[in-house]
């Protein structure tokens, strides 16, 4: 059978070409076709701000083609996010948020709800090095020489990781991409298998709230457990006459080990981190906004309210 591109939707507006113009449209968007889970896909347009996505269907006879043309107009009335979910079964998500925005906590909620893993670049890098994979060995050599792991290596790490069985229904990227260049490289890698990012959750929190969250945080080094002087104080905490916690009384609830504060969990350090985050993240979100897949979450609300908003934004299982 032959393969034609019959559907090319503009996700920025949710509009599709009418069926009367369909064959004219085919030649303009013809690109390589990829297959996934019984549906064939045409490679997404590679541009700085891609707005079009073409879906290819396999047709054997003219009658089938005619039926498709008559029905495609109605199918294209779906909202952009619904269209993405319809044609891209694997849920590929990103979480963005400044330090203290709560994306780690909410990522755990999403994992529990959808059954897809939350992937951090640090964990992937350590696992690849420990497993001695070819990409892991490249990264190890770079780090041993005191260099920074390149974008190409990071993309290769992600490409290997998302082939694992636990990613078969999707995955959540946390902490990547960090630059527009990484974003484009990630898009290109996903497009090779006819896929794309399907949902981005951007957690927005006022700077004052972030400062309260970050500067009141205490950590247990061995377990990574996190405490907060206001929101989750350790059982041992005692306050001094100035209303601040006495450091010697800050101990882990389970092991009784002394807690510590990270050196960058200060108001001054947070200001620099926020500036860096905003400078790098805004271009990435702008890159994806035209696709209709960016959802802004008020991360300053009560935790239960934030969770409800996040779960409501998720695609159905």
PDB file of C-alpha atoms in Angstrom:
ATOM      1  CA  UNK A   1       0.000   0.000   0.000  1.00  0.00           C
ATOM      2  CA  UNK A   2       1.064   3.598  -0.452  1.00  0.00           C
ATOM      3  CA  UNK A   3       1.390   6.185   2.300  1.00  0.00           C
ATOM      4  CA  UNK A   4      -0.025   9.681   2.092  1.00  0.00           C
ATOM      5  CA  UNK A   5      -0.041  12.626   4.462  1.00  0.00           C
ATOM      6  CA  UNK A   6      -3.688  13.629   4.780  1.00  0.00           C
ATOM      7  CA  UNK A   7      -3.731  15.595   8.009  1.00  0.00           C
ATOM      8  CA  UNK A   8      -1.662  18.638   8.893  1.00  0.00           C
ATOM      9  CA  UNK A   9      -2.980  20.548  11.886  1.00  0.00           C
ATOM     10  CA  UNK A  10      -1.891  23.966  13.071  1.00  0.00           C
ATOM     11  CA  UNK A  11      -1.655  23.421  16.822  1.00  0.00           C
ATOM     12  CA  UNK A  12      -1.316  27.105  17.490  1.00  0.00           C
ATOM     13  CA  UNK A  13      -4.859  27.725  16.268  1.00  0.00           C
ATOM     14  CA  UNK A  14      -6.364  24.260  16.262  1.00  0.00           C
ATOM     15  CA  UNK A  15      -7.211  24.699  12.568  1.00  0.00           C
ATOM     16  CA  UNK A  16      -6.821  22.163   9.792  1.00  0.00           C
ATOM     17  CA  UNK A  17      -7.031  22.587   6.030  1.00  0.00           C
ATOM     18  CA  UNK A  18     -10.443  21.703   4.575  1.00  0.00           C
ATOM     19  CA  UNK A  19     -10.733  18.413   2.766  1.00  0.00           C
ATOM     20  CA  UNK A  20     -11.164  20.229  -0.557  1.00  0.00           C
ATOM     21  CA  UNK A  21      -7.580  21.471  -0.260  1.00  0.00           C
ATOM     22  CA  UNK A  22      -6.182  18.257   1.109  1.00  0.00           C
ATOM     23  CA  UNK A  23      -4.379  16.872  -1.938  1.00  0.00           C
ATOM     24  CA  UNK A  24      -2.860  20.280  -2.618  1.00  0.00           C
ATOM     25  CA  UNK A  25      -1.678  20.260   1.004  1.00  0.00           C
ATOM     26  CA  UNK A  26      -0.091  16.832   0.710  1.00  0.00           C
ATOM     27  CA  UNK A  27       2.754  17.858  -1.568  1.00  0.00           C
ATOM     28  CA  UNK A  28       3.616  20.842   0.608  1.00  0.00           C
ATOM     29  CA  UNK A  29       4.095  18.880   3.816  1.00  0.00           C
ATOM     30  CA  UNK A  30       5.396  15.566   2.503  1.00  0.00           C
ATOM     31  CA  UNK A  31       8.052  14.276   4.869  1.00  0.00           C
ATOM     32  CA  UNK A  32       9.327  10.882   6.048  1.00  0.00           C
ATOM     33  CA  UNK A  33       6.770   8.651   7.725  1.00  0.00           C
ATOM     34  CA  UNK A  34       7.376   6.885  11.045  1.00  0.00           C
ATOM     35  CA  UNK A  35       5.241   4.231  12.687  1.00  0.00           C
ATOM     36  CA  UNK A  36       4.282   3.736  16.291  1.00  0.00           C
ATOM     37  CA  UNK A  37       1.687   1.452  17.869  1.00  0.00           C
ATOM     38  CA  UNK A  38      -0.292   0.756  14.738  1.00  0.00           C
ATOM     39  CA  UNK A  39      -0.494   4.372  13.579  1.00  0.00           C
ATOM     40  CA  UNK A  40       1.874   5.935  11.052  1.00  0.00           C
ATOM     41  CA  UNK A  41       3.187   9.428  11.614  1.00  0.00           C
ATOM     42  CA  UNK A  42       4.854  11.924   9.349  1.00  0.00           C
ATOM     43  CA  UNK A  43       7.881  13.664  10.807  1.00  0.00           C
ATOM     44  CA  UNK A  44       7.049  16.975  12.536  1.00  0.00           C
ATOM     45  CA  UNK A  45       8.156  20.190  10.857  1.00  0.00           C
ATOM     46  CA  UNK A  46      11.591  21.136  12.116  1.00  0.00           C
ATOM     47  CA  UNK A  47      11.609  24.852  12.630  1.00  0.00           C
ATOM     48  CA  UNK A  48      12.440  27.251  15.425  1.00  0.00           C
ATOM     49  CA  UNK A  49       8.796  27.426  16.505  1.00  0.00           C
ATOM     50  CA  UNK A  50       7.086  24.409  14.902  1.00  0.00           C
ATOM     51  CA  UNK A  51       3.339  24.777  14.598  1.00  0.00           C
ATOM     52  CA  UNK A  52       2.442  21.972  12.269  1.00  0.00           C
ATOM     53  CA  UNK A  53       2.232  18.291  12.727  1.00  0.00           C
ATOM     54  CA  UNK A  54       1.301  15.936   9.916  1.00  0.00           C
ATOM     55  CA  UNK A  55      -0.293  12.593  10.545  1.00  0.00           C
ATOM     56  CA  UNK A  56       0.034   9.928   7.895  1.00  0.00           C
ATOM     57  CA  UNK A  57      -2.440   7.094   7.488  1.00  0.00           C
ATOM     58  CA  UNK A  58      -1.942   3.925   5.539  1.00  0.00           C
ATOM     59  CA  UNK A  59      -4.573   3.488   2.834  1.00  0.00           C
ATOM     60  CA  UNK A  60      -4.981   0.512   0.563  1.00  0.00           C
ATOM     61  CA  UNK A  61      -7.911   1.483  -1.673  1.00  0.00           C
ATOM     62  CA  UNK A  62      -9.457   4.639  -3.067  1.00  0.00           C
ATOM     63  CA  UNK A  63     -12.694   4.077  -1.124  1.00  0.00           C
ATOM     64  CA  UNK A  64     -10.823   4.220   2.162  1.00  0.00           C
ATOM     65  CA  UNK A  65      -9.138   7.432   1.094  1.00  0.00           C
ATOM     66  CA  UNK A  66     -12.473   9.009   0.177  1.00  0.00           C
ATOM     67  CA  UNK A  67     -13.955   8.053   3.549  1.00  0.00           C
ATOM     68  CA  UNK A  68     -10.993   9.579   5.350  1.00  0.00           C
ATOM     69  CA  UNK A  69     -11.294  12.861   3.457  1.00  0.00           C
ATOM     70  CA  UNK A  70     -14.994  13.132   4.304  1.00  0.00           C
ATOM     71  CA  UNK A  71     -14.352  12.562   7.998  1.00  0.00           C
ATOM     72  CA  UNK A  72     -11.121  14.487   8.589  1.00  0.00           C
ATOM     73  CA  UNK A  73     -12.755  17.924   8.996  1.00  0.00           C
ATOM     74  CA  UNK A  74     -14.730  16.738  12.018  1.00  0.00           C
ATOM     75  CA  UNK A  75     -11.677  15.060  13.510  1.00  0.00           C
ATOM     76  CA  UNK A  76      -9.666  18.271  13.291  1.00  0.00           C
ATOM     77  CA  UNK A  77     -12.091  20.171  15.519  1.00  0.00           C
ATOM     78  CA  UNK A  78     -10.334  18.761  18.600  1.00  0.00           C
ATOM     79  CA  UNK A  79      -8.394  21.168  20.780  1.00  0.00           C
ATOM     80  CA  UNK A  80      -4.611  21.191  20.275  1.00  0.00           C
ATOM     81  CA  UNK A  81      -3.884  19.260  23.475  1.00  0.00           C
ATOM     82  CA  UNK A  82      -6.541  16.680  22.588  1.00  0.00           C
ATOM     83  CA  UNK A  83      -5.052  16.260  19.140  1.00  0.00           C
ATOM     84  CA  UNK A  84      -1.599  15.666  20.604  1.00  0.00           C
ATOM     85  CA  UNK A  85      -3.000  13.057  22.989  1.00  0.00           C
ATOM     86  CA  UNK A  86      -4.946  11.349  20.192  1.00  0.00           C
ATOM     87  CA  UNK A  87      -2.020  10.801  17.882  1.00  0.00           C
ATOM     88  CA  UNK A  88       0.852  10.466  20.339  1.00  0.00           C
ATOM     89  CA  UNK A  89      -0.072   7.682  22.778  1.00  0.00           C
ATOM     90  CA  UNK A  90       3.135   7.936  24.819  1.00  0.00           C
ATOM     91  CA  UNK A  91       2.864  10.756  27.365  1.00  0.00           C
ATOM     92  CA  UNK A  92       6.033  12.847  27.220  1.00  0.00           C
ATOM     93  CA  UNK A  93       5.992  15.558  29.850  1.00  0.00           C
ATOM     94  CA  UNK A  94       8.273  18.269  31.205  1.00  0.00           C
ATOM     95  CA  UNK A  95       8.191  20.033  34.560  1.00  0.00           C
ATOM     96  CA  UNK A  96       9.541  23.553  34.960  1.00  0.00           C
ATOM     97  CA  UNK A  97       9.765  25.521  38.159  1.00  0.00           C
ATOM     98  CA  UNK A  98      12.194  27.669  40.100  1.00  0.00           C
ATOM     99  CA  UNK A  99      13.987  26.222  43.143  1.00  0.00           C
ATOM    100  CA  UNK A 100      11.344  25.606  45.797  1.00  0.00           C
ATOM    101  CA  UNK A 101       8.417  25.677  43.346  1.00  0.00           C
ATOM    102  CA  UNK A 102       7.408  22.146  44.319  1.00  0.00           C
ATOM    103  CA  UNK A 103       7.882  20.370  41.006  1.00  0.00           C
ATOM    104  CA  UNK A 104       9.644  17.447  42.682  1.00  0.00           C
ATOM    105  CA  UNK A 105       6.706  16.846  45.007  1.00  0.00           C
ATOM    106  CA  UNK A 106       4.158  17.167  42.222  1.00  0.00           C
ATOM    107  CA  UNK A 107       6.248  14.974  39.940  1.00  0.00           C
ATOM    108  CA  UNK A 108       5.806  12.152  42.453  1.00  0.00           C
ATOM    109  CA  UNK A 109       2.033  12.683  42.321  1.00  0.00           C
ATOM    110  CA  UNK A 110       2.065  12.467  38.520  1.00  0.00           C
ATOM    111  CA  UNK A 111       4.151   9.295  38.615  1.00  0.00           C
ATOM    112  CA  UNK A 112       1.657   7.700  40.992  1.00  0.00           C
ATOM    113  CA  UNK A 113      -1.312   8.810  38.883  1.00  0.00           C
ATOM    114  CA  UNK A 114      -0.062   7.857  35.411  1.00  0.00           C
ATOM    115  CA  UNK A 115       2.461   5.157  36.237  1.00  0.00           C
ATOM    116  CA  UNK A 116       5.256   6.837  34.281  1.00  0.00           C
ATOM    117  CA  UNK A 117       8.737   7.554  35.692  1.00  0.00           C
ATOM    118  CA  UNK A 118      10.160  10.956  36.554  1.00  0.00           C
ATOM    119  CA  UNK A 119      13.604  11.205  34.967  1.00  0.00           C
ATOM    120  CA  UNK A 120      16.367  13.503  36.160  1.00  0.00           C
ATOM    121  CA  UNK A 121      19.539  14.006  34.169  1.00  0.00           C
ATOM    122  CA  UNK A 122      21.678  13.476  37.260  1.00  0.00           C
ATOM    123  CA  UNK A 123      20.146  10.068  37.973  1.00  0.00           C
ATOM    124  CA  UNK A 124      20.417   9.025  34.324  1.00  0.00           C
ATOM    125  CA  UNK A 125      24.057  10.087  34.181  1.00  0.00           C
ATOM    126  CA  UNK A 126      25.012   8.213  37.350  1.00  0.00           C
ATOM    127  CA  UNK A 127      23.137   5.087  36.238  1.00  0.00           C
ATOM    128  CA  UNK A 128      24.770   5.063  32.799  1.00  0.00           C
ATOM    129  CA  UNK A 129      28.247   5.479  34.282  1.00  0.00           C
ATOM    130  CA  UNK A 130      27.607   2.745  36.862  1.00  0.00           C
ATOM    131  CA  UNK A 131      26.253   0.383  34.194  1.00  0.00           C
ATOM    132  CA  UNK A 132      29.227   1.034  31.930  1.00  0.00           C
ATOM    133  CA  UNK A 133      27.131   1.796  28.860  1.00  0.00           C
ATOM    134  CA  UNK A 134      28.914   3.285  25.819  1.00  0.00           C
ATOM    135  CA  UNK A 135      27.327   6.664  26.463  1.00  0.00           C
ATOM    136  CA  UNK A 136      28.081   6.359  30.168  1.00  0.00           C
ATOM    137  CA  UNK A 137      31.741   5.697  29.437  1.00  0.00           C
ATOM    138  CA  UNK A 138      31.913   8.781  27.221  1.00  0.00           C
ATOM    139  CA  UNK A 139      30.415  10.871  29.998  1.00  0.00           C
ATOM    140  CA  UNK A 140      32.783   9.363  32.565  1.00  0.00           C
ATOM    141  CA  UNK A 141      35.815  10.225  30.446  1.00  0.00           C
ATOM    142  CA  UNK A 142      34.659  13.814  30.038  1.00  0.00           C
ATOM    143  CA  UNK A 143      34.032  14.238  33.764  1.00  0.00           C
ATOM    144  CA  UNK A 144      37.348  12.602  34.661  1.00  0.00           C
ATOM    145  CA  UNK A 145      39.085  15.192  32.495  1.00  0.00           C
ATOM    146  CA  UNK A 146      37.281  17.968  34.342  1.00  0.00           C
ATOM    147  CA  UNK A 147      34.992  18.825  31.438  1.00  0.00           C
ATOM    148  CA  UNK A 148      31.260  19.378  31.188  1.00  0.00           C
ATOM    149  CA  UNK A 149      29.063  16.699  29.681  1.00  0.00           C
ATOM    150  CA  UNK A 150      28.006  17.884  26.221  1.00  0.00           C
ATOM    151  CA  UNK A 151      24.440  18.255  24.992  1.00  0.00           C
ATOM    152  CA  UNK A 152      25.007  15.406  22.528  1.00  0.00           C
ATOM    153  CA  UNK A 153      25.906  13.048  25.361  1.00  0.00           C
ATOM    154  CA  UNK A 154      22.906  14.137  27.444  1.00  0.00           C
ATOM    155  CA  UNK A 155      20.543  13.596  24.512  1.00  0.00           C
ATOM    156  CA  UNK A 156      22.061  10.150  23.943  1.00  0.00           C
ATOM    157  CA  UNK A 157      21.582   9.333  27.643  1.00  0.00           C
ATOM    158  CA  UNK A 158      17.914  10.281  27.424  1.00  0.00           C
ATOM    159  CA  UNK A 159      17.463   8.346  24.176  1.00  0.00           C
ATOM    160  CA  UNK A 160      18.824   5.207  25.859  1.00  0.00           C
ATOM    161  CA  UNK A 161      16.821   5.673  29.052  1.00  0.00           C
ATOM    162  CA  UNK A 162      13.433   6.152  27.407  1.00  0.00           C
ATOM    163  CA  UNK A 163      13.803   2.798  25.641  1.00  0.00           C
ATOM    164  CA  UNK A 164      13.473   1.046  29.000  1.00  0.00           C
ATOM    165  CA  UNK A 165      10.195  -0.826  29.684  1.00  0.00           C
ATOM    166  CA  UNK A 166       9.060   1.561  32.424  1.00  0.00           C
ATOM    167  CA  UNK A 167       8.932   4.364  29.822  1.00  0.00           C
ATOM    168  CA  UNK A 168       6.671   2.468  27.427  1.00  0.00           C
ATOM    169  CA  UNK A 169       3.650   4.579  28.409  1.00  0.00           C
ATOM    170  CA  UNK A 170       5.589   7.807  28.781  1.00  0.00           C
ATOM    171  CA  UNK A 171       7.960   9.682  31.060  1.00  0.00           C
ATOM    172  CA  UNK A 172       8.504  12.996  32.828  1.00  0.00           C
ATOM    173  CA  UNK A 173      11.646  15.057  32.241  1.00  0.00           C
ATOM    174  CA  UNK A 174      12.721  17.073  35.266  1.00  0.00           C
ATOM    175  CA  UNK A 175      15.678  19.434  34.953  1.00  0.00           C
ATOM    176  CA  UNK A 176      16.079  19.069  31.197  1.00  0.00           C
ATOM    177  CA  UNK A 177      16.239  20.875  28.840  1.00  0.00           C
ATOM    178  CA  UNK A 178      17.927  23.905  30.363  1.00  0.00           C
ATOM    179  CA  UNK A 179      18.722  25.814  27.177  1.00  0.00           C
ATOM    180  CA  UNK A 180      17.018  26.467  23.856  1.00  0.00           C
ATOM    181  CA  UNK A 181      19.765  24.510  22.094  1.00  0.00           C
ATOM    182  CA  UNK A 182      19.045  21.461  24.267  1.00  0.00           C
ATOM    183  CA  UNK A 183      15.339  21.922  23.562  1.00  0.00           C
ATOM    184  CA  UNK A 184      15.847  21.774  19.816  1.00  0.00           C
ATOM    185  CA  UNK A 185      18.136  18.763  20.122  1.00  0.00           C
ATOM    186  CA  UNK A 186      15.548  16.958  22.251  1.00  0.00           C
ATOM    187  CA  UNK A 187      12.789  17.749  19.748  1.00  0.00           C
ATOM    188  CA  UNK A 188      14.921  16.365  16.923  1.00  0.00           C
ATOM    189  CA  UNK A 189      15.678  13.160  18.827  1.00  0.00           C
ATOM    190  CA  UNK A 190      11.994  12.548  19.613  1.00  0.00           C
ATOM    191  CA  UNK A 191      10.977  13.357  16.034  1.00  0.00           C
ATOM    192  CA  UNK A 192      13.165  10.514  14.779  1.00  0.00           C
ATOM    193  CA  UNK A 193      10.567   8.108  16.199  1.00  0.00           C
ATOM    194  CA  UNK A 194       7.594  10.298  15.281  1.00  0.00           C
ATOM    195  CA  UNK A 195       7.125  11.636  18.805  1.00  0.00           C
ATOM    196  CA  UNK A 196       7.066  15.002  20.519  1.00  0.00           C
ATOM    197  CA  UNK A 197       6.591  16.569  23.937  1.00  0.00           C
ATOM    198  CA  UNK A 198       2.880  16.338  24.792  1.00  0.00           C
ATOM    199  CA  UNK A 199       2.535  18.399  27.995  1.00  0.00           C
ATOM    200  CA  UNK A 200       4.563  20.965  29.930  1.00  0.00           C
ATOM    201  CA  UNK A 201       3.666  22.052  33.455  1.00  0.00           C
ATOM    202  CA  UNK A 202       5.240  25.357  34.493  1.00  0.00           C
ATOM    203  CA  UNK A 203       5.018  26.043  38.234  1.00  0.00           C
ATOM    204  CA  UNK A 204       4.925  29.744  39.079  1.00  0.00           C
ATOM    205  CA  UNK A 205       5.526  30.951  42.641  1.00  0.00           C
ATOM    206  CA  UNK A 206       6.146  34.464  43.982  1.00  0.00           C
ATOM    207  CA  UNK A 207       9.760  35.192  44.908  1.00  0.00           C
ATOM    208  CA  UNK A 208       8.809  35.902  48.524  1.00  0.00           C
ATOM    209  CA  UNK A 209       7.165  32.501  48.888  1.00  0.00           C
ATOM    210  CA  UNK A 210      10.163  30.803  47.289  1.00  0.00           C
ATOM    211  CA  UNK A 211      12.500  32.521  49.728  1.00  0.00           C
ATOM    212  CA  UNK A 212      10.427  31.316  52.674  1.00  0.00           C
ATOM    213  CA  UNK A 213      10.430  27.769  51.343  1.00  0.00           C
ATOM    214  CA  UNK A 214      14.117  27.648  50.459  1.00  0.00           C
ATOM    215  CA  UNK A 215      15.613  29.456  53.426  1.00  0.00           C
ATOM    216  CA  UNK A 216      13.626  27.371  55.913  1.00  0.00           C
ATOM    217  CA  UNK A 217      14.727  24.059  54.426  1.00  0.00           C
ATOM    218  CA  UNK A 218      16.904  21.567  56.307  1.00  0.00           C
ATOM    219  CA  UNK A 219      18.203  18.289  54.883  1.00  0.00           C
ATOM    220  CA  UNK A 220      19.315  14.880  56.098  1.00  0.00           C
ATOM    221  CA  UNK A 221      22.480  14.052  54.159  1.00  0.00           C
ATOM    222  CA  UNK A 222      22.215  10.260  54.289  1.00  0.00           C
ATOM    223  CA  UNK A 223      18.578   9.830  53.275  1.00  0.00           C
ATOM    224  CA  UNK A 224      17.895  13.073  51.443  1.00  0.00           C
ATOM    225  CA  UNK A 225      14.841  13.690  53.614  1.00  0.00           C
ATOM    226  CA  UNK A 226      13.793  17.318  53.617  1.00  0.00           C
ATOM    227  CA  UNK A 227      12.378  19.303  56.536  1.00  0.00           C
ATOM    228  CA  UNK A 228      11.122  22.845  56.890  1.00  0.00           C
ATOM    229  CA  UNK A 229      11.035  25.015  59.992  1.00  0.00           C
ATOM    230  CA  UNK A 230       7.450  26.091  59.210  1.00  0.00           C
ATOM    231  CA  UNK A 231       5.846  23.493  56.955  1.00  0.00           C
ATOM    232  CA  UNK A 232       7.511  20.269  58.152  1.00  0.00           C
ATOM    233  CA  UNK A 233       9.664  20.797  61.242  1.00  0.00           C
ATOM    234  CA  UNK A 234      11.597  17.865  62.711  1.00  0.00           C
ATOM    235  CA  UNK A 235      10.237  16.566  65.996  1.00  0.00           C
ATOM    236  CA  UNK A 236      13.397  17.676  67.805  1.00  0.00           C
ATOM    237  CA  UNK A 237      13.295  21.330  66.714  1.00  0.00           C
ATOM    238  CA  UNK A 238      13.533  24.006  69.394  1.00  0.00           C
ATOM    239  CA  UNK A 239      13.366  27.751  68.818  1.00  0.00           C
ATOM    240  CA  UNK A 240      15.678  30.333  70.317  1.00  0.00           C
ATOM    241  CA  UNK A 241      14.694  33.692  71.781  1.00  0.00           C
ATOM    242  CA  UNK A 242      14.907  35.205  68.295  1.00  0.00           C
ATOM    243  CA  UNK A 243      12.292  32.790  66.994  1.00  0.00           C
ATOM    244  CA  UNK A 244      14.810  30.945  64.840  1.00  0.00           C
ATOM    245  CA  UNK A 245      15.543  27.205  65.191  1.00  0.00           C
ATOM    246  CA  UNK A 246      18.508  26.225  67.345  1.00  0.00           C
ATOM    247  CA  UNK A 247      20.830  24.343  64.930  1.00  0.00           C
ATOM    248  CA  UNK A 248      21.851  21.737  67.516  1.00  0.00           C
ATOM    249  CA  UNK A 249      18.212  20.676  67.890  1.00  0.00           C
ATOM    250  CA  UNK A 250      17.636  20.055  64.183  1.00  0.00           C
ATOM    251  CA  UNK A 251      17.807  16.256  63.847  1.00  0.00           C
ATOM    252  CA  UNK A 252      16.305  13.645  61.550  1.00  0.00           C
ATOM    253  CA  UNK A 253      13.110  12.086  62.889  1.00  0.00           C
ATOM    254  CA  UNK A 254      14.224   8.525  62.119  1.00  0.00           C
ATOM    255  CA  UNK A 255      17.992   8.372  62.586  1.00  0.00           C
ATOM    256  CA  UNK A 256      18.417  11.395  64.891  1.00  0.00           C
ATOM    257  CA  UNK A 257      21.340  12.447  62.704  1.00  0.00           C
ATOM    258  CA  UNK A 258      22.133  16.161  62.559  1.00  0.00           C
ATOM    259  CA  UNK A 259      20.407  18.045  59.751  1.00  0.00           C
ATOM    260  CA  UNK A 260      22.122  20.656  57.605  1.00  0.00           C
ATOM    261  CA  UNK A 261      21.241  23.578  55.347  1.00  0.00           C
ATOM    262  CA  UNK A 262      22.592  23.726  51.811  1.00  0.00           C
ATOM    263  CA  UNK A 263      25.058  26.524  51.184  1.00  0.00           C
ATOM    264  CA  UNK A 264      22.900  27.923  48.388  1.00  0.00           C
ATOM    265  CA  UNK A 265      19.691  27.896  50.443  1.00  0.00           C
ATOM    266  CA  UNK A 266      20.100  31.580  51.259  1.00  0.00           C
ATOM    267  CA  UNK A 267      18.222  34.674  50.104  1.00  0.00           C
ATOM    268  CA  UNK A 268      21.262  36.013  48.242  1.00  0.00           C
ATOM    269  CA  UNK A 269      21.986  32.734  46.460  1.00  0.00           C
ATOM    270  CA  UNK A 270      18.311  32.260  45.634  1.00  0.00           C
ATOM    271  CA  UNK A 271      18.177  35.620  43.869  1.00  0.00           C
ATOM    272  CA  UNK A 272      20.971  34.529  41.512  1.00  0.00           C
ATOM    273  CA  UNK A 273      19.381  31.126  40.964  1.00  0.00           C
ATOM    274  CA  UNK A 274      16.038  32.713  40.103  1.00  0.00           C
ATOM    275  CA  UNK A 275      17.651  35.057  37.592  1.00  0.00           C
ATOM    276  CA  UNK A 276      19.452  32.154  35.941  1.00  0.00           C
ATOM    277  CA  UNK A 277      16.273  30.068  35.881  1.00  0.00           C
ATOM    278  CA  UNK A 278      14.191  32.837  34.329  1.00  0.00           C
ATOM    279  CA  UNK A 279      16.830  33.634  31.702  1.00  0.00           C
ATOM    280  CA  UNK A 280      16.992  30.018  30.539  1.00  0.00           C
ATOM    281  CA  UNK A 281      13.381  28.909  30.979  1.00  0.00           C
ATOM    282  CA  UNK A 282      11.397  31.714  29.336  1.00  0.00           C
ATOM    283  CA  UNK A 283      12.792  30.992  25.831  1.00  0.00           C
ATOM    284  CA  UNK A 284      12.037  27.276  26.257  1.00  0.00           C
ATOM    285  CA  UNK A 285       8.425  27.885  27.283  1.00  0.00           C
ATOM    286  CA  UNK A 286       8.007  30.351  24.416  1.00  0.00           C
ATOM    287  CA  UNK A 287       9.334  27.658  22.082  1.00  0.00           C
ATOM    288  CA  UNK A 288       6.487  25.324  23.089  1.00  0.00           C
ATOM    289  CA  UNK A 289       3.621  27.768  23.726  1.00  0.00           C
ATOM    290  CA  UNK A 290       2.541  27.877  20.090  1.00  0.00           C
ATOM    291  CA  UNK A 291       1.798  24.153  20.281  1.00  0.00           C
ATOM    292  CA  UNK A 292      -0.798  24.671  22.998  1.00  0.00           C
ATOM    293  CA  UNK A 293       0.894  22.259  25.402  1.00  0.00           C
ATOM    294  CA  UNK A 294       2.158  24.636  28.131  1.00  0.00           C
ATOM    295  CA  UNK A 295       0.001  24.774  31.259  1.00  0.00           C
ATOM    296  CA  UNK A 296       0.883  27.268  34.000  1.00  0.00           C
ATOM    297  CA  UNK A 297       0.319  26.024  37.551  1.00  0.00           C
ATOM    298  CA  UNK A 298      -0.017  28.308  40.581  1.00  0.00           C
ATOM    299  CA  UNK A 299       2.599  26.645  42.746  1.00  0.00           C
ATOM    300  CA  UNK A 300       2.026  29.126  45.568  1.00  0.00           C
ATOM    301  CA  UNK A 301      -1.368  27.689  46.499  1.00  0.00           C
ATOM    302  CA  UNK A 302      -1.961  25.092  49.205  1.00  0.00           C
ATOM    303  CA  UNK A 303      -0.257  21.810  48.346  1.00  0.00           C
ATOM    304  CA  UNK A 304      -3.525  19.881  48.013  1.00  0.00           C
ATOM    305  CA  UNK A 305      -4.906  22.556  45.697  1.00  0.00           C
ATOM    306  CA  UNK A 306      -1.752  22.472  43.564  1.00  0.00           C
ATOM    307  CA  UNK A 307      -2.009  18.687  43.329  1.00  0.00           C
ATOM    308  CA  UNK A 308      -5.652  18.868  42.246  1.00  0.00           C
ATOM    309  CA  UNK A 309      -4.763  21.412  39.553  1.00  0.00           C
ATOM    310  CA  UNK A 310      -1.897  19.247  38.320  1.00  0.00           C
ATOM    311  CA  UNK A 311      -4.001  16.084  38.168  1.00  0.00           C
ATOM    312  CA  UNK A 312      -6.757  17.930  36.314  1.00  0.00           C
ATOM    313  CA  UNK A 313      -4.221  19.009  33.677  1.00  0.00           C
ATOM    314  CA  UNK A 314      -3.018  15.483  32.974  1.00  0.00           C
ATOM    315  CA  UNK A 315      -4.132  13.500  29.921  1.00  0.00           C
ATOM    316  CA  UNK A 316      -6.395  10.545  30.581  1.00  0.00           C
ATOM    317  CA  UNK A 317      -4.760   7.193  31.198  1.00  0.00           C
TER     318      UNK A 317
END
